[in-house]
mmCIF file of C-alpha atoms in Angstrom:
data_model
loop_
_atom_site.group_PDB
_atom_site.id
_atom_site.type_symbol
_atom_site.label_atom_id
_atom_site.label_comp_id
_atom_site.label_asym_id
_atom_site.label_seq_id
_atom_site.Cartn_x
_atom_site.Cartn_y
_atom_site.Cartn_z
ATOM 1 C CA UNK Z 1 -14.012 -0.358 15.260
ATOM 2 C CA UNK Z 2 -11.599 -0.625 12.346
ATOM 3 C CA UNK Z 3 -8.806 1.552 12.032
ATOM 4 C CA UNK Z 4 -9.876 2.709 8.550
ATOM 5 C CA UNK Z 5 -13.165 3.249 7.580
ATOM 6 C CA UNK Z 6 -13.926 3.643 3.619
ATOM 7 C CA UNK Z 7 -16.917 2.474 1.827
ATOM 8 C CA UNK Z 8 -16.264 -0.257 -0.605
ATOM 9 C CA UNK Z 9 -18.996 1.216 -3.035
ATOM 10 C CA UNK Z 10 -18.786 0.853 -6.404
ATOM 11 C CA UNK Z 11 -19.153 4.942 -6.285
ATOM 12 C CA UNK Z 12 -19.890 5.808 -10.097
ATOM 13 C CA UNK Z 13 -19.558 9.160 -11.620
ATOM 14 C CA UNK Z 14 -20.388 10.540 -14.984
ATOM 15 C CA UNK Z 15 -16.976 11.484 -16.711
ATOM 16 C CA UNK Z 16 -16.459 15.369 -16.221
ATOM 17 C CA UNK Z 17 -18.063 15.191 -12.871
ATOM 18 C CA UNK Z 18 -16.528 15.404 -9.223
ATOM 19 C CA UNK Z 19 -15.668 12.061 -7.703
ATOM 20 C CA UNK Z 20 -15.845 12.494 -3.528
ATOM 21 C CA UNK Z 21 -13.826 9.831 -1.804
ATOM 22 C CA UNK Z 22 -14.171 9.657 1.791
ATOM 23 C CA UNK Z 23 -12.226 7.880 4.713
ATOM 24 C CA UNK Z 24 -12.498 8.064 8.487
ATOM 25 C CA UNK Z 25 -9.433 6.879 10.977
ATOM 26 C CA UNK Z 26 -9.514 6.178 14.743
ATOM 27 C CA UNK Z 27 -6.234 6.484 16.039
ATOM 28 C CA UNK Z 28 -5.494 10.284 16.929
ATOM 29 C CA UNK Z 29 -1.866 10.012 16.824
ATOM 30 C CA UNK Z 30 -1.964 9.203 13.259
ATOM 31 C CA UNK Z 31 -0.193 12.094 11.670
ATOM 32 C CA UNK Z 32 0.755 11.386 7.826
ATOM 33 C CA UNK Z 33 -1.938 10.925 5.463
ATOM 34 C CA UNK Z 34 -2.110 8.887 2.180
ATOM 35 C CA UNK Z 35 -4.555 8.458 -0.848
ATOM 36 C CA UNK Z 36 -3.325 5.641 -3.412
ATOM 37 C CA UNK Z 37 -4.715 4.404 -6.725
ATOM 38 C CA UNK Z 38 -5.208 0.623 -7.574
ATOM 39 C CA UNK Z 39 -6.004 -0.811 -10.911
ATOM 40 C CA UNK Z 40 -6.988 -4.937 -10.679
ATOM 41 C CA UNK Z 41 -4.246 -6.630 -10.632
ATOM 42 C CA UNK Z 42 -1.462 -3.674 -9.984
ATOM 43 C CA UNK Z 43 0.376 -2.581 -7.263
ATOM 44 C CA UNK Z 44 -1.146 0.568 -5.726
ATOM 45 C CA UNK Z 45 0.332 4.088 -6.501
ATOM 46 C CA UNK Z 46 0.477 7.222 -4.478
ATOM 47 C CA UNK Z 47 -1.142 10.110 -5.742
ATOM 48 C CA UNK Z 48 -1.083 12.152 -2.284
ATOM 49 C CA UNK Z 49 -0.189 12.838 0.781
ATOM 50 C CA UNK Z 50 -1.076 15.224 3.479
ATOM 51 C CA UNK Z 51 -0.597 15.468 6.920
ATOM 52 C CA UNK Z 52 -1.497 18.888 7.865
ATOM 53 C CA UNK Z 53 -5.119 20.228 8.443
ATOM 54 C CA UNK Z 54 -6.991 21.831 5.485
ATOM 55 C CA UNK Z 55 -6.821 21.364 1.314
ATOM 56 C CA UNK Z 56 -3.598 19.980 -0.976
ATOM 57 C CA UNK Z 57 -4.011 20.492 -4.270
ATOM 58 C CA UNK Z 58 -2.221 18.883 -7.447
ATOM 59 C CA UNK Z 59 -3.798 18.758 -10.487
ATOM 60 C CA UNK Z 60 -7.286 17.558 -10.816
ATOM 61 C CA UNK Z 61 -7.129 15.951 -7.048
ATOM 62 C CA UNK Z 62 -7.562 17.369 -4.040
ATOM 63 C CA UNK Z 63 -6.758 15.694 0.063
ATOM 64 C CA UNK Z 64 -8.631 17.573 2.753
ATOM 65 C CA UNK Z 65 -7.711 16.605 6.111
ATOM 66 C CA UNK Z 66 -9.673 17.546 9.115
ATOM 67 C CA UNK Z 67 -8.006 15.741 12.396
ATOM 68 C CA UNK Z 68 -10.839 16.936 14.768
ATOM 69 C CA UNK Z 69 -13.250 15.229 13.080
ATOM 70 C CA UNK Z 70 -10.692 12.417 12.076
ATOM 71 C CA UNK Z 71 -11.286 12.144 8.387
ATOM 72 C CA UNK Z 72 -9.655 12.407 5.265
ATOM 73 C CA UNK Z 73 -10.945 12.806 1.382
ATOM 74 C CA UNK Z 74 -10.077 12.821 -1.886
ATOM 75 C CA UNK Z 75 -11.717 15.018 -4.710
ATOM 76 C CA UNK Z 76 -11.418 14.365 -8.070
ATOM 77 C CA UNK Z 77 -12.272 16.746 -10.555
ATOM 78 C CA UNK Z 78 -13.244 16.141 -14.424
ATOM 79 C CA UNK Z 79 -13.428 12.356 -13.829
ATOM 80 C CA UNK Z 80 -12.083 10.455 -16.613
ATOM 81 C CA UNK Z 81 -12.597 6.945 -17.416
ATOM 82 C CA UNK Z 82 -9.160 6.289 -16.914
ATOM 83 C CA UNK Z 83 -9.400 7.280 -12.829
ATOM 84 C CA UNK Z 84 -11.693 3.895 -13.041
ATOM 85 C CA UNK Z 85 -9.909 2.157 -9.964
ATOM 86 C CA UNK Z 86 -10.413 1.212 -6.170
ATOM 87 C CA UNK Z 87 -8.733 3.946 -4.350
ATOM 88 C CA UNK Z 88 -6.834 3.217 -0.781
ATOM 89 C CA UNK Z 89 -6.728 5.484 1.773
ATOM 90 C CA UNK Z 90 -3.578 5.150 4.883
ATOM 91 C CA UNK Z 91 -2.215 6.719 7.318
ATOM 92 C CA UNK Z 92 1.204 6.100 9.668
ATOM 93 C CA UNK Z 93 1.856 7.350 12.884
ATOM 94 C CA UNK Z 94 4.407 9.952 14.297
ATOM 95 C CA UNK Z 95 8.164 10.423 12.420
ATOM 96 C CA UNK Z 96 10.493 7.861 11.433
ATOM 97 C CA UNK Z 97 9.296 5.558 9.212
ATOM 98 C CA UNK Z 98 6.361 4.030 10.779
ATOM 99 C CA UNK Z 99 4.137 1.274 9.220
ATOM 100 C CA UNK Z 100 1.526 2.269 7.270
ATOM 101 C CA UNK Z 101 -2.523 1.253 7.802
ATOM 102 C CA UNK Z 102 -4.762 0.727 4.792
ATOM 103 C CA UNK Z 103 -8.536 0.930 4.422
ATOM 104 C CA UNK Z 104 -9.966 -1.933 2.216
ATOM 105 C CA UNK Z 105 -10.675 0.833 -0.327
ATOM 106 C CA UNK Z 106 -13.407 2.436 -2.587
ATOM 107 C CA UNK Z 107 -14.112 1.198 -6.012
ATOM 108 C CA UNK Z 108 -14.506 3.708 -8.527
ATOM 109 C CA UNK Z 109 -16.407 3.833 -11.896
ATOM 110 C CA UNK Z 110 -16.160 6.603 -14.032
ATOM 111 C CA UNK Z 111 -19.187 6.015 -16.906
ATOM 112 C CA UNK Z 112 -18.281 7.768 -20.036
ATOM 113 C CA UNK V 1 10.476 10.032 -7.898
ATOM 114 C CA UNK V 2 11.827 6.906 -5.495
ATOM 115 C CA UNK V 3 11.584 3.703 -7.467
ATOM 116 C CA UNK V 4 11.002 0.465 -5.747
ATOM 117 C CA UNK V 5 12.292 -2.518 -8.151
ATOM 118 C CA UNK V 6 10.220 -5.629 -7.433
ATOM 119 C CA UNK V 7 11.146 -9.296 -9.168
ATOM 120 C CA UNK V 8 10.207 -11.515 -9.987
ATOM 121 C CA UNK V 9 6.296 -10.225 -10.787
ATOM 122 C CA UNK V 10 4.684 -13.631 -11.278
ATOM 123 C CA UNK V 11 5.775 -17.201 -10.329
ATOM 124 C CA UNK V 12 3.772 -20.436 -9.817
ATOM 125 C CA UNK V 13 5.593 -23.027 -7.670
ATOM 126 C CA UNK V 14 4.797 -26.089 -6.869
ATOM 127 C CA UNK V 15 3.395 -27.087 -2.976
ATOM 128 C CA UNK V 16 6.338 -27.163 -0.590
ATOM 129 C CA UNK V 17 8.853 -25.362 -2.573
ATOM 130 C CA UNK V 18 10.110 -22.135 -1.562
ATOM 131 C CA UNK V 19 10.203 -19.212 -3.533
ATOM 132 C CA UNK V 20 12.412 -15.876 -2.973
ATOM 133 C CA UNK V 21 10.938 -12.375 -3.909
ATOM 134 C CA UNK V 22 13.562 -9.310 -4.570
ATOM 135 C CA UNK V 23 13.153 -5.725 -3.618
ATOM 136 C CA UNK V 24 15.550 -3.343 -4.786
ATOM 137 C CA UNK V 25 15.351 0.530 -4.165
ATOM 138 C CA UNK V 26 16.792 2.159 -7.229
ATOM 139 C CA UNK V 27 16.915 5.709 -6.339
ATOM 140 C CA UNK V 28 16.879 5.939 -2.727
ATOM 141 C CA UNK V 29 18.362 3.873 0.552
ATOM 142 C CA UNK V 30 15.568 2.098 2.761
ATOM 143 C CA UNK V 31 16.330 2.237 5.800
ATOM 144 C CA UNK V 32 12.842 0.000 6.120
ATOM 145 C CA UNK V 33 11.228 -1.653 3.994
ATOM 146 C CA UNK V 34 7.604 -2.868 4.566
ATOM 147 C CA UNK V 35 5.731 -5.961 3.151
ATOM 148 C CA UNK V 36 2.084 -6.564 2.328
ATOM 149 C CA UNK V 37 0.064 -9.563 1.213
ATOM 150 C CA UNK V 38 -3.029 -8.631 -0.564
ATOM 151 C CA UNK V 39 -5.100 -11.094 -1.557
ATOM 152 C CA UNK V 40 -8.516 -11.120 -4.187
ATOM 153 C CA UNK V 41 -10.710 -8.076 -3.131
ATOM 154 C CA UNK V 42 -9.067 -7.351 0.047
ATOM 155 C CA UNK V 43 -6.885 -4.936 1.352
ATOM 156 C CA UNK V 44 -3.521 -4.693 1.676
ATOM 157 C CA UNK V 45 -2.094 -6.342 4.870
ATOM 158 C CA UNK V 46 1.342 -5.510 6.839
ATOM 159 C CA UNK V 47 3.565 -8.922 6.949
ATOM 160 C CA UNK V 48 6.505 -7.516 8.415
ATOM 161 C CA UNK V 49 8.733 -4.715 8.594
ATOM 162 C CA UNK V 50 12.184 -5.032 7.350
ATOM 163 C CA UNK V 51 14.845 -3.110 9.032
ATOM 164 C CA UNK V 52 18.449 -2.740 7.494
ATOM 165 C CA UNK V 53 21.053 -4.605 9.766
ATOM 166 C CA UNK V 54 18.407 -6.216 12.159
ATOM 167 C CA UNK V 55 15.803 -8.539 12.313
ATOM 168 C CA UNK V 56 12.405 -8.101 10.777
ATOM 169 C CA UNK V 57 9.225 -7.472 12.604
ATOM 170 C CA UNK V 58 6.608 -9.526 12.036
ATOM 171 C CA UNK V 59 2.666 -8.458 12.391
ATOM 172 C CA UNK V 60 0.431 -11.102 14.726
ATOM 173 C CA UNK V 61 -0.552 -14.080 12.814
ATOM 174 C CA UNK V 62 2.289 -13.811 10.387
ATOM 175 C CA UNK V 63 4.750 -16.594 10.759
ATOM 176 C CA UNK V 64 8.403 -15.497 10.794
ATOM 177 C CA UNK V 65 9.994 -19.098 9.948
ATOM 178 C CA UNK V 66 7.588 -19.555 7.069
ATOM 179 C CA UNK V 67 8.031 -16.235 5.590
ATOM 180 C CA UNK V 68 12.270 -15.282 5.942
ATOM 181 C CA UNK V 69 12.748 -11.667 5.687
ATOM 182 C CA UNK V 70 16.619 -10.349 4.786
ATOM 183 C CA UNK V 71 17.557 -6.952 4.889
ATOM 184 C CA UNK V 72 21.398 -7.043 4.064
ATOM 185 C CA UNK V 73 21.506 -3.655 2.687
ATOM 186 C CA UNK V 74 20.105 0.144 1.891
ATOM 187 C CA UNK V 75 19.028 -1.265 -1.100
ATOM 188 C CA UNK V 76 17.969 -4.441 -1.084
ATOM 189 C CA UNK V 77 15.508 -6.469 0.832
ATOM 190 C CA UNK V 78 14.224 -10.193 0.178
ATOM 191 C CA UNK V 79 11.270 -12.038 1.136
ATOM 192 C CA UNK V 80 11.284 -15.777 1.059
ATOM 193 C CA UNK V 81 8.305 -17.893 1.494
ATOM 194 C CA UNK V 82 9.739 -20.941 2.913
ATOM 195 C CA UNK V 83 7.776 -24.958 2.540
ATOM 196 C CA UNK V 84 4.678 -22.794 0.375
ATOM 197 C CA UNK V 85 0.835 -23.953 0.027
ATOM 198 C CA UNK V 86 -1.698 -23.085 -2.048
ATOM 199 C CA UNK V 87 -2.980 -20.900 0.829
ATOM 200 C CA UNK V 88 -0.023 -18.748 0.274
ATOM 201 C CA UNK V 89 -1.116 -17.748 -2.897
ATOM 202 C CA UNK V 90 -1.181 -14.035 -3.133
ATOM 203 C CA UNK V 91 -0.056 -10.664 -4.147
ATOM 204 C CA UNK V 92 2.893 -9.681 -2.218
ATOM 205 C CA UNK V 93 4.208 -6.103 -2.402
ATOM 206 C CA UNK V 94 6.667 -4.419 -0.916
ATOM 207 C CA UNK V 95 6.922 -0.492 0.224
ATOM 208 C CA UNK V 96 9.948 1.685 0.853
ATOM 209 C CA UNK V 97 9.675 5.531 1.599
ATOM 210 C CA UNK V 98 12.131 8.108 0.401
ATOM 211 C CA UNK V 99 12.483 10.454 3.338
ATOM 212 C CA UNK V 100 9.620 11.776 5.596
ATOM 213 C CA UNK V 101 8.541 14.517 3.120
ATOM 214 C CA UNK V 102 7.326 11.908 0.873
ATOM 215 C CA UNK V 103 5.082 9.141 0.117
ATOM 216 C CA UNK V 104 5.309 5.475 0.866
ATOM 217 C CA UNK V 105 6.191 3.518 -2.640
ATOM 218 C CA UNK V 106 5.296 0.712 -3.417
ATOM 219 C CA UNK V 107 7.366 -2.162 -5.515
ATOM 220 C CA UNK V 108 5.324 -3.681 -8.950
ATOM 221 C CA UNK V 109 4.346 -6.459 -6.909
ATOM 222 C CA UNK V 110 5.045 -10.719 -7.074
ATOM 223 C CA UNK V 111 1.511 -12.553 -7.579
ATOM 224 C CA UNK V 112 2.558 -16.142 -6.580
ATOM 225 C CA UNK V 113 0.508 -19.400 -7.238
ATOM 226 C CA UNK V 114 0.941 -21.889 -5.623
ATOM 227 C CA UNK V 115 -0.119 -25.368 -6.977
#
């Protein structure tokens, strides 16, 4: 079983609509939480992090983190074109600064 | 926001050269630093992780004496990929996190080709 489950899609979306990202993890002691945002050929940015049960809003995304059932998502409302991008999802272990594990990441198209 | 300066972003070498990749944290002292390979389509995979004032850790599979990893200071940490094939071309990126209450961040990245 991998450590990080996403699917690779492409997921596509019609802009103004909710894009649903979803990501599963196996290892319970995980306890920090990441979504980042890839364009081809960039380095990846963060856009959140959570690491306690329940929503985090900011701006048009939203994390929700349920550790029972040992997943994580990412919500983006009013898609725009420009959210076009493979999206990572990680998570790290217990204080300190502990490495980080990435899923191989859902590609997102956002049709105008 | 923590800033992680990454240089250079693109070199081409030739085959059994070696070729040094700069980190710098701008805003922030890493304590660790963590580097990634990524190559086409894939995800991002752990190399090592670079602790300040010790030696680096290096993930299974990774060789440490092909890939040096220096991490003289709070602010600075250096990867050096030693004797490099074409197999070692990549994307390499490197991470640095500004305290617990935030996110991981990521340098611009180094795409090296190797020919």
């Amino acid at each position: 079983q991998k450590e990080v489950e996403q699917n690779s899609g492409p997921l596509s979306v019609p802009e103004g609509a909710i894009a649903s990202l979803n990501c599963t993890y196996s290892d319970r002691g995980s306890q920090s939480f990441f979504w980042y945002r890839q364009y081809s050929g960039k380095s990846p940015e963060l856009i959140m992090f959570i690491y306690s049960n329940g929503d985090k809003e900011d701006g048009r995304f939203t994390a929700q983190l349920n550790k029972a059932s040992q997943y994580v998502s990412l919500l983006i409302r009013d898609s725009q074109p420009s959210d076009s991008a493979t999206y990572l999802c990680a998570f790290s272990g217990g204080g300190g600064y502990q490495k980080v594990t990435f899923g191989t990441g859902t590609k997102l198209q956002v049709i105008p | 926001g923590a800033v992680v300066s990454q240089h250079p972003s693109w070199v081409i070498c030739k085959s059994g050269t070696s070729v040094k990749i700069e980190c710098r944290s701008l805003d922030f002292q890493a304590t660790t630093m963590f580097w990634y390979r990524q190559f086409p389509k894939q995800s991002l995979m752990l190399m090592a992780t670079s602790n300040e004032g010790s030696k680096a850790t290096y993930e299974q599979g990774v060789e440490k004496d092909k890939f040096l990893i220096n991490h003289a200071s709070l602010t600075l940490s250096t990867l050096t990929v030693t004797s490099a094939h074409p197999e070692d071309s990549s994307f390499y990126i490197c991470s640095g996190r500004r305290g617990l209450s935030n996110g991981y961040t990521f340098g611009s990245g180094t795409r090296l080709t190797v020919v």
